[in-house]
Coordinates of C-alpha atoms in Angstrom, one line a residue:
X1 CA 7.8 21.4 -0.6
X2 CA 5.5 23.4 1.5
X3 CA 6.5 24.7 4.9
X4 CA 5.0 25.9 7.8
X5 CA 5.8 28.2 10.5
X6 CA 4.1 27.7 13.9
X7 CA 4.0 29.9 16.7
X8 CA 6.8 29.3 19.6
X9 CA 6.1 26.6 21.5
X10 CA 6.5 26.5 24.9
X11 CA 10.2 25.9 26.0
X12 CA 11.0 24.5 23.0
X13 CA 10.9 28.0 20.3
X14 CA 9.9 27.9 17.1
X15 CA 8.8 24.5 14.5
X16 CA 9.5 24.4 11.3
X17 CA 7.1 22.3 9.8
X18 CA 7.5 20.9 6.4
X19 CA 5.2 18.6 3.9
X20 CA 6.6 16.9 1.1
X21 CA 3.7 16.2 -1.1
X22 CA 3.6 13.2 -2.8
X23 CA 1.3 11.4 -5.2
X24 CA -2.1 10.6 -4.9
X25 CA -2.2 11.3 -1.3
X26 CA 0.9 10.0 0.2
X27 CA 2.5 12.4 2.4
X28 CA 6.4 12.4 3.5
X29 CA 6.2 14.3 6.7
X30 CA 9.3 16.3 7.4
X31 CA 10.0 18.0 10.9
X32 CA 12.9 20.3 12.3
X33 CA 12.2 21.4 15.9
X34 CA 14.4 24.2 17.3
X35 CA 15.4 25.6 20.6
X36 CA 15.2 29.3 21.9
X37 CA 18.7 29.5 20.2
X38 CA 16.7 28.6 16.9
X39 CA 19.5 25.4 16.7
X40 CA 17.8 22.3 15.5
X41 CA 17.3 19.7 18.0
X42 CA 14.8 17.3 16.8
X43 CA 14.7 16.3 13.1
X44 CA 12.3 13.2 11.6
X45 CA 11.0 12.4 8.5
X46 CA 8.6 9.5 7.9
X47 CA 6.0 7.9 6.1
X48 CA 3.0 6.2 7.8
X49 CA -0.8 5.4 7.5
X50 CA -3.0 3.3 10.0
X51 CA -5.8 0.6 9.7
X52 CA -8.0 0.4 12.5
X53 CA -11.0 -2.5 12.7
X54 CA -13.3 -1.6 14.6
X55 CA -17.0 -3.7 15.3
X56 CA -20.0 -2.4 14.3
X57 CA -23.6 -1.7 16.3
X58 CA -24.9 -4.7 13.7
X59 CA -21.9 -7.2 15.2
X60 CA -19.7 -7.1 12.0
X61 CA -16.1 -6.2 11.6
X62 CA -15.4 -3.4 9.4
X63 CA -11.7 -1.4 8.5
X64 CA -11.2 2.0 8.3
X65 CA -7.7 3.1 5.9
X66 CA -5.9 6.0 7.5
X67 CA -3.6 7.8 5.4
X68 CA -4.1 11.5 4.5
X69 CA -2.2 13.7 6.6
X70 CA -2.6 16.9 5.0
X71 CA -4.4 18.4 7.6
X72 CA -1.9 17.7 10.2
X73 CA -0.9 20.1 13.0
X74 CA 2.3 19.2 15.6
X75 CA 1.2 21.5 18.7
X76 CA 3.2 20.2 21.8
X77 CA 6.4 19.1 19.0
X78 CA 9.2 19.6 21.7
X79 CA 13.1 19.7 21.9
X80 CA 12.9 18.5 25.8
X81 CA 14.4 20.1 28.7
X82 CA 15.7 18.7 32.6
X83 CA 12.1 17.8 32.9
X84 CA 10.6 16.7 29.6
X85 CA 12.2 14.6 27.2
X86 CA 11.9 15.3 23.9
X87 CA 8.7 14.1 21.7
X88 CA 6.8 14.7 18.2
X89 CA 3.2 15.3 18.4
X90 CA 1.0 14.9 15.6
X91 CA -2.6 16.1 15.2
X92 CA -4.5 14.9 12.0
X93 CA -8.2 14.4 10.3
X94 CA -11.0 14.1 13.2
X95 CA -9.8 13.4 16.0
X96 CA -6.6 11.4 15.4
X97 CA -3.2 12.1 17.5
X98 CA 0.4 10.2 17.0
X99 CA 2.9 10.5 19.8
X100 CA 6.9 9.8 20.2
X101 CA 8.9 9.7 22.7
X102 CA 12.4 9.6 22.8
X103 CA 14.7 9.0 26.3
X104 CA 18.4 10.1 26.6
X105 CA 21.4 7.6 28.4
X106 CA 24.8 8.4 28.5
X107 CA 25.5 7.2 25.1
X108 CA 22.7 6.5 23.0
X109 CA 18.6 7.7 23.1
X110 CA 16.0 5.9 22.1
X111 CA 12.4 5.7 20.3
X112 CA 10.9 5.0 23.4
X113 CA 7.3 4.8 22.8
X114 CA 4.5 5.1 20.1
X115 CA 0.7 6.1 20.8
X116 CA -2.0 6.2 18.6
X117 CA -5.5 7.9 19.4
X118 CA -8.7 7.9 17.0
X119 CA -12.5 8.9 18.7
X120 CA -15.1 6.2 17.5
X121 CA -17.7 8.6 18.3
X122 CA -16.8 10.6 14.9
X123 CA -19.5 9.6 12.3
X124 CA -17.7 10.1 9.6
X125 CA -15.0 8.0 9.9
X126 CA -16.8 5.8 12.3
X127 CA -20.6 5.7 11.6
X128 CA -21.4 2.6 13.3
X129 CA -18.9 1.7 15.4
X130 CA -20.7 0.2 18.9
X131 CA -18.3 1.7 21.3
X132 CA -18.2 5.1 21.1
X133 CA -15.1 7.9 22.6
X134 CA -11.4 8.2 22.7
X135 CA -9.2 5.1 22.2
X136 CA -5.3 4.9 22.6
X137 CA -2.5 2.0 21.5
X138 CA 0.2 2.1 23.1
X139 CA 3.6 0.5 21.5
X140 CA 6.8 0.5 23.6
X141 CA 9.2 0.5 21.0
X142 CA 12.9 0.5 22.4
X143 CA 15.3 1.0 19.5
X144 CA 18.4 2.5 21.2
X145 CA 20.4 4.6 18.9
X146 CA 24.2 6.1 19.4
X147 CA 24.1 9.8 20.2
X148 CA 24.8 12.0 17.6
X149 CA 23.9 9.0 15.0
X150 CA 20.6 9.4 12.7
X151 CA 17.9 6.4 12.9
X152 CA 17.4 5.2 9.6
X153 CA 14.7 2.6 8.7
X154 CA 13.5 2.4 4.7
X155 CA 12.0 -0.9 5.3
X156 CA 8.0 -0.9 6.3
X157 CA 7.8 -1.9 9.7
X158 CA 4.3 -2.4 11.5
X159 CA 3.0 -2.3 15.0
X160 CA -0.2 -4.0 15.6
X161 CA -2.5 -3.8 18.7
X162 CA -5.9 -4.0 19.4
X163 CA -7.0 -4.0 16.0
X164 CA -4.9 -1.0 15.1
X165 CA -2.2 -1.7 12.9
X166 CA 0.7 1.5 12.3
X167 CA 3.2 0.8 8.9
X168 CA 6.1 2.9 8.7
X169 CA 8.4 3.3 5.9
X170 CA 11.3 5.8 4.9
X171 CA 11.7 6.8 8.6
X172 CA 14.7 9.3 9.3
X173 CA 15.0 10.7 12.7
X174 CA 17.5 12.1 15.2
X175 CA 16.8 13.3 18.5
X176 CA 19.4 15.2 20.9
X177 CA 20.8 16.5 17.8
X178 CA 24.4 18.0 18.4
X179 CA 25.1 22.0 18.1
X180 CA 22.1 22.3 15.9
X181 CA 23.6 20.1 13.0
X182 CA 21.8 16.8 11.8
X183 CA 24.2 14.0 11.7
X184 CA 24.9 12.5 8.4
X185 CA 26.2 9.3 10.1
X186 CA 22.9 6.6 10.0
X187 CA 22.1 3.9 12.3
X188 CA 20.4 1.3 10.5
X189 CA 17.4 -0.9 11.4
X190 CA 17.8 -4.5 11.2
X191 CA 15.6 -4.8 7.8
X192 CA 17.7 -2.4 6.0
X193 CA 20.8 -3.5 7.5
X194 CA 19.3 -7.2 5.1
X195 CA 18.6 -4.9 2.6
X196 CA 21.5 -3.4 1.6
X197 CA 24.3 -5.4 2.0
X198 CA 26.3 -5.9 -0.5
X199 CA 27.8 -9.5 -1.2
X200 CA 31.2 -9.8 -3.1
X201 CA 30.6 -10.8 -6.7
X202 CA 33.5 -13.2 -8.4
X203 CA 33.1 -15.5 -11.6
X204 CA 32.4 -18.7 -9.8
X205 CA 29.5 -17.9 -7.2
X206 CA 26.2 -18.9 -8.2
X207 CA 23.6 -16.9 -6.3
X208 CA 20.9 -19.2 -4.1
X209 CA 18.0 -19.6 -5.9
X210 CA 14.5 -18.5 -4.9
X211 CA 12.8 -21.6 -3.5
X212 CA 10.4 -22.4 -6.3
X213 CA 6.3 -22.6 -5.3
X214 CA 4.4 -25.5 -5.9
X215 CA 2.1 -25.2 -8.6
X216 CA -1.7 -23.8 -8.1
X217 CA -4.5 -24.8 -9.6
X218 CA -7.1 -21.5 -10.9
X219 CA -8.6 -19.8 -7.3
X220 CA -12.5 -20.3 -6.9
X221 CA -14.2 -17.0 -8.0
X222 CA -16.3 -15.8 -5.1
X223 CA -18.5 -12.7 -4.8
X224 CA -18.6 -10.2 -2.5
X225 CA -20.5 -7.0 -1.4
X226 CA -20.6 -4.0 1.3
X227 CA -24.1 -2.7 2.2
X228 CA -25.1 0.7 3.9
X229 CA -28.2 2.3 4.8
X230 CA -28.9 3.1 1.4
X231 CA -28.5 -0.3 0.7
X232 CA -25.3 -2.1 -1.9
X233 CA -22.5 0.5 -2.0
X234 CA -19.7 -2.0 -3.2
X235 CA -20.2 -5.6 -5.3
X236 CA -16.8 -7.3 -6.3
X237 CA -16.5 -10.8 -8.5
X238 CA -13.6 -12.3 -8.2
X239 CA -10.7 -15.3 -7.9
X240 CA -7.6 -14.3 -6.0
X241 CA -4.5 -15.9 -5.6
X242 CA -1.6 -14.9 -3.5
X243 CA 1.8 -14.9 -4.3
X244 CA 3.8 -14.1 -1.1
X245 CA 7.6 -13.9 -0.7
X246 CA 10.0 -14.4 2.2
X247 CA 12.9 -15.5 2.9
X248 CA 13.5 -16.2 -0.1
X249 CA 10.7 -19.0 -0.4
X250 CA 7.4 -18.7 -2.7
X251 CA 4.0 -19.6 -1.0
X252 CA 1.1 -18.9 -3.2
X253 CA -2.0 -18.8 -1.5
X254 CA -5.6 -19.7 -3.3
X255 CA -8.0 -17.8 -1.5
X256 CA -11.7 -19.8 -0.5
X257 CA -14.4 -17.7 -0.9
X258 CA -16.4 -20.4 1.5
X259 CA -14.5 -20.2 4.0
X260 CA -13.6 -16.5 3.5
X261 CA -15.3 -13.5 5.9
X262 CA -15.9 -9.8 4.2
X263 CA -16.5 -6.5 5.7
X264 CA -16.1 -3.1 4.2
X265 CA -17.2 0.4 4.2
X266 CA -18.7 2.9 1.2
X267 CA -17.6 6.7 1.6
X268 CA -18.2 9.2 -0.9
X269 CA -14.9 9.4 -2.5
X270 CA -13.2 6.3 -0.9
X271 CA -14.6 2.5 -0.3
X272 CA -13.3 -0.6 1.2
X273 CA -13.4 -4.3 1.0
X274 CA -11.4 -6.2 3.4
X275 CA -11.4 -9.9 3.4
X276 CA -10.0 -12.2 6.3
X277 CA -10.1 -15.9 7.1
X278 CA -8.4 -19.0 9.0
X279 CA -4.8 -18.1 7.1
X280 CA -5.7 -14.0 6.3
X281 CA -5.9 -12.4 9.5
X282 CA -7.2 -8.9 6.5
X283 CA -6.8 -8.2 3.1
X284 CA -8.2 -4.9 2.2
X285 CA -9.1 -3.2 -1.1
X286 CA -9.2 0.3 -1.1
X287 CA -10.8 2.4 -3.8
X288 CA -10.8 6.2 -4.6
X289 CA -12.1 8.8 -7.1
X290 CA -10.3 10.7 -9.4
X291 CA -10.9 13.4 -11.4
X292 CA -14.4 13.8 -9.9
X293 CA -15.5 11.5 -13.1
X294 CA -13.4 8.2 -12.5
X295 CA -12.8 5.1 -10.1
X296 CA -9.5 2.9 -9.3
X297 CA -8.0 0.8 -6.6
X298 CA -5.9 2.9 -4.4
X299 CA -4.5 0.5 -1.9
X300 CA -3.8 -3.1 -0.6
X301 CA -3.3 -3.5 2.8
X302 CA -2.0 -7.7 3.9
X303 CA -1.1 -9.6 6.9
X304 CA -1.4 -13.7 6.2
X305 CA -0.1 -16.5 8.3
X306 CA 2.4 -18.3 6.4
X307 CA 3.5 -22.2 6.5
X308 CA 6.1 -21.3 9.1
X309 CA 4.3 -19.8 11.1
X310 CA 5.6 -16.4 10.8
X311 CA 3.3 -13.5 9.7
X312 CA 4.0 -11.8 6.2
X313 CA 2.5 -7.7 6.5
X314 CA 2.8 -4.9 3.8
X315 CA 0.5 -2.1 2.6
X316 CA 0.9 0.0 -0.3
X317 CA -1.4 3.3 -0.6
X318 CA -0.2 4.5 -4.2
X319 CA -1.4 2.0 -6.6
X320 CA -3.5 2.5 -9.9
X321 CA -5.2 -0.5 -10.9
X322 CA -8.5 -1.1 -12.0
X323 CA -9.8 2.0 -13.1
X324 CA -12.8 2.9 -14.6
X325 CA -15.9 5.7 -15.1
X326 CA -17.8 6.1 -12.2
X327 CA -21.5 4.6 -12.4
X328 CA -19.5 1.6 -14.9
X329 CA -18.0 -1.5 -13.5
X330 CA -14.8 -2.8 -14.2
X331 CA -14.2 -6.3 -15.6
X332 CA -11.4 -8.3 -16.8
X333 CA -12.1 -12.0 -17.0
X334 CA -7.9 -13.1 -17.9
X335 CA -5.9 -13.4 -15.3
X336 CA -4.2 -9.9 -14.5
X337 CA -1.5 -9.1 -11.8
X338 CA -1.6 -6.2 -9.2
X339 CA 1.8 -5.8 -8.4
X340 CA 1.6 -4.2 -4.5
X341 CA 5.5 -4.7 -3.7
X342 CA 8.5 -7.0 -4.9
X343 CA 7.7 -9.1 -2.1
X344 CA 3.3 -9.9 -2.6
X345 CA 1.5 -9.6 -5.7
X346 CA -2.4 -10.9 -6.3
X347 CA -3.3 -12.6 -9.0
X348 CA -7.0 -12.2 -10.1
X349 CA -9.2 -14.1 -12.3
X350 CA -12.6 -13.4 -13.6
X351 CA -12.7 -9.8 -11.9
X352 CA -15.5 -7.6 -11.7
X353 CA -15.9 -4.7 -9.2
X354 CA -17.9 -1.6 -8.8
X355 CA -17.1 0.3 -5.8
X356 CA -19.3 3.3 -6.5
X357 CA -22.7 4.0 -7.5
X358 CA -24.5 0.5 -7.1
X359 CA -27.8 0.5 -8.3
X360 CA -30.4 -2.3 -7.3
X361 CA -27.6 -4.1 -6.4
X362 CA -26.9 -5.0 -9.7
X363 CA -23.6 -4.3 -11.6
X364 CA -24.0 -1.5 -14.3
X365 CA -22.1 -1.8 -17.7
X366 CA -18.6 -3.0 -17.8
X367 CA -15.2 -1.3 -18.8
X368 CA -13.2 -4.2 -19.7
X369 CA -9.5 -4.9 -19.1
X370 CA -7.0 -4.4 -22.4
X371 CA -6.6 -8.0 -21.7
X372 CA -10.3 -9.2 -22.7
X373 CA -10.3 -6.9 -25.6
X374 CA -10.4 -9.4 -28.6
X375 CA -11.1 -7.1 -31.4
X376 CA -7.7 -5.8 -32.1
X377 CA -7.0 -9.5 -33.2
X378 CA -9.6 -9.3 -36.2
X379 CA -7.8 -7.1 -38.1
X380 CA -4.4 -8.9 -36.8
X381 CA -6.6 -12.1 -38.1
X382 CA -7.3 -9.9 -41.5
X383 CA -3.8 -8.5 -42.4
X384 CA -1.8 -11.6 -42.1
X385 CA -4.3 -13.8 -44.1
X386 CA -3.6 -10.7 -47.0
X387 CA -0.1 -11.4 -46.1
X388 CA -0.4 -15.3 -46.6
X389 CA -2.1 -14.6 -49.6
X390 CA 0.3 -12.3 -51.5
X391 CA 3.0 -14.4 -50.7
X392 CA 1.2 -17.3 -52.2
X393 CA 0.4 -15.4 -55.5
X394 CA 4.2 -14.2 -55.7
X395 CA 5.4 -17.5 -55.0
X396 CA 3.4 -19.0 -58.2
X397 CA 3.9 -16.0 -60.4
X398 CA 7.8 -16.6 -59.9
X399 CA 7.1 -20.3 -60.9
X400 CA 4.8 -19.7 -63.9
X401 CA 8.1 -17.4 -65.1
X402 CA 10.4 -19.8 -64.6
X403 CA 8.5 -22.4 -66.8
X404 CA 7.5 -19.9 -69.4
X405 CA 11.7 -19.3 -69.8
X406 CA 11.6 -22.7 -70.0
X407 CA 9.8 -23.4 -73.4
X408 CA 12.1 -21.0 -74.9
X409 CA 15.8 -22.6 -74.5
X410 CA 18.0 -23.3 -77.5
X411 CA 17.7 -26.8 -79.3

């Protein structure tokens, strides 16, 4: 754990900022505001990254993946007073800023609001984007929690406007907090109050079954590609089938590369594909480097329209799939599985993708998948024909014995 200690803010005294590191770039941010008295008053710790689509100056659609926060400051963090009420403020990256506000009755506070700010006009993150300057989401959230009670939500839970959609996960907080002392009472969300209930066990209950999908025939391989000034950054090859579950009921979902839209982006140590159609309102791919000399997928990010009519979001940001050299493509023509939570997994089929170093916009040479790799069965192939063999010659020498004993009984 890494801590930081800000100067005092005003009317609030001194932060205590801390940063659990966690793998591959996911961040656990932890936060302990205190008084003048130095007695907590504020405590939160969260996960969270962003997606924000923005249009482009050539009248495309493109996603941008937010989710390093190391850089993050929290100036204006505050405890709250007669005339403030208490809020976390987060500055992060270039030009990013997260706001929370919390509102006090007589027996329970609440989240009151979430804001989100990002500035199109930074190139990096935004090269092309056609409108340029500051740009806020606002999100009135409402969960009122009992005083003295800590707000707990392990579930993801989005918030989606304008393009912009928050996840949050592992979310802790209490504000107001009592003589300086976090509560260890919790206050569950709805999701996790599902979650973890526990249902009484006895010999003659038979839990329901999953509902069971209907059977899919192989997805339609489509290809896809990002360009940027330099011309193909990103080419993928690929069939994908979703496997989506809610409620307890299976929908698997072909995807139709005809009727499918594609956008992305190409960074120099991150790149994106994001897919969307009829049924798909996005389905990113996200891909990083590693180790300066390698490439993998990183992330899925998922919102589809199911048969219900409901909407079925998740996003995961610390996968390890598909990883290859960089300047190589990776390939895996059997179908293979990317497991992104208990709840959604892709199936793909006849993959290839190169996310990095495209040249002529042709693929270069192919790391292929354990899968496809057929020449560990030759001497598999080899050893048990040797096996077949030997036992065959054992078998006969055992019979040729037993007839040469033969010629030699008694009369």
């Amino acid at each position: 754990m890494v801590c930081f200690r800000l100067s005092p803010v005003p009317g609030s005294g001194l932060v205590l900022l801390c940063l659990v590191l966690g793998a591959v770039s996911s961040y656990a941010l932890e936060l302990n505001v205190t008084d003048s008295e130095k007695a907590v008053c504020l405590y939160a710790k969260w996960q969270m990254n962003f997606t924000i689509h923005y249009e482009t100056t050539n009248k495309t659609y493109k996603t941008v993946t937010i989710s390093d926060f190391s850089t993050a400051s929290y100036n204006g963090s505050v405890c709250g007073d007669d005339q403030n009420n208490p809020k976390i403020v987060v500055q992060f990256g270039s030009g990013f800023s997260w706001t929370v506000n919390f509102t006090k009755e007589e027996s329970t506070y609440s989240i009151d609001g979430i804001s989100f700010s990002y500035n199109t006009s930074d190139k990096v993150t935004f090269p092309d984007a056609k409108d340029k300057g500051i740009l806020t989401v606002r999100d009135a959230v409402g969960f009122r929690i009992p005083l003295n009670d800590m707000f707990r939500c392990n579930s993801l839970s989005t918030l989606e406007d304008s393009g912009v959609v928050q996840y949050y996960w592992d979310v802790h907080v209490q504000a107001f907090v009592q003589n300086g002392t976090v509560s260890t009472k919790e206050f569950l969300c709805e999701k996790d109050k599902t979650s973890t209930t526990v249902v009484p066990i006895t010999p003659t209950t038979t839990p329901s079954p999953t509902t069971a999908p209907t059977p899919k025939e192989k997805p339609e391989v489509g290809s896809y590609s990002v360009n940027n000034s330099n011309g193909t950054c990103l080419l993928a090859t690929m069939g994908l089938q979703l496997n989506v579950t809610h409620n307890k009921v299976v929908s698997i979902i072909n995807i139709n590369p005809n009727t499918t839209d594609f956008t992305g982006s190409c960074q120099p140590r991150s790149a994106l594909l994001s897919l969307n159609s009829s049924n798909i309102k996005y389905l990113d791919f996200v891909f990083a480097v590693k180790n300066e000399n390698r490439f993998y997928l990183k992330e899925v990010n998922v919102s589809v329209y199911l048969l219900n009519g409901s909407v079925f979001s998740i996003a995961n940001n610390n996968l390890s799939y598909w990883d290859a050299p960089l300047g190589s493509s990776y390939m895996c023509n059997k179908e293979q599985t990317v497991s992104v939570s208990g709840a959604f997994q892709i199936n793909t089929f006849d993959l290839r993708v190169q996310p990095f170093n495209v040249m002529e916009g042709k693929y270069s040479t192919a790391q292929e998948c354990s899968l496809d790799d057929d020449t560990i069965l030759i001497p598999i192939i080899v050893g048990a024909g040797l096996s077949g063999l030997i036992i065959v010659i054992v078998i006969a020498y055992l019979i040729g014995r037993r007839k040469s004993y033969a010629g030699y009984q008694t009369l």
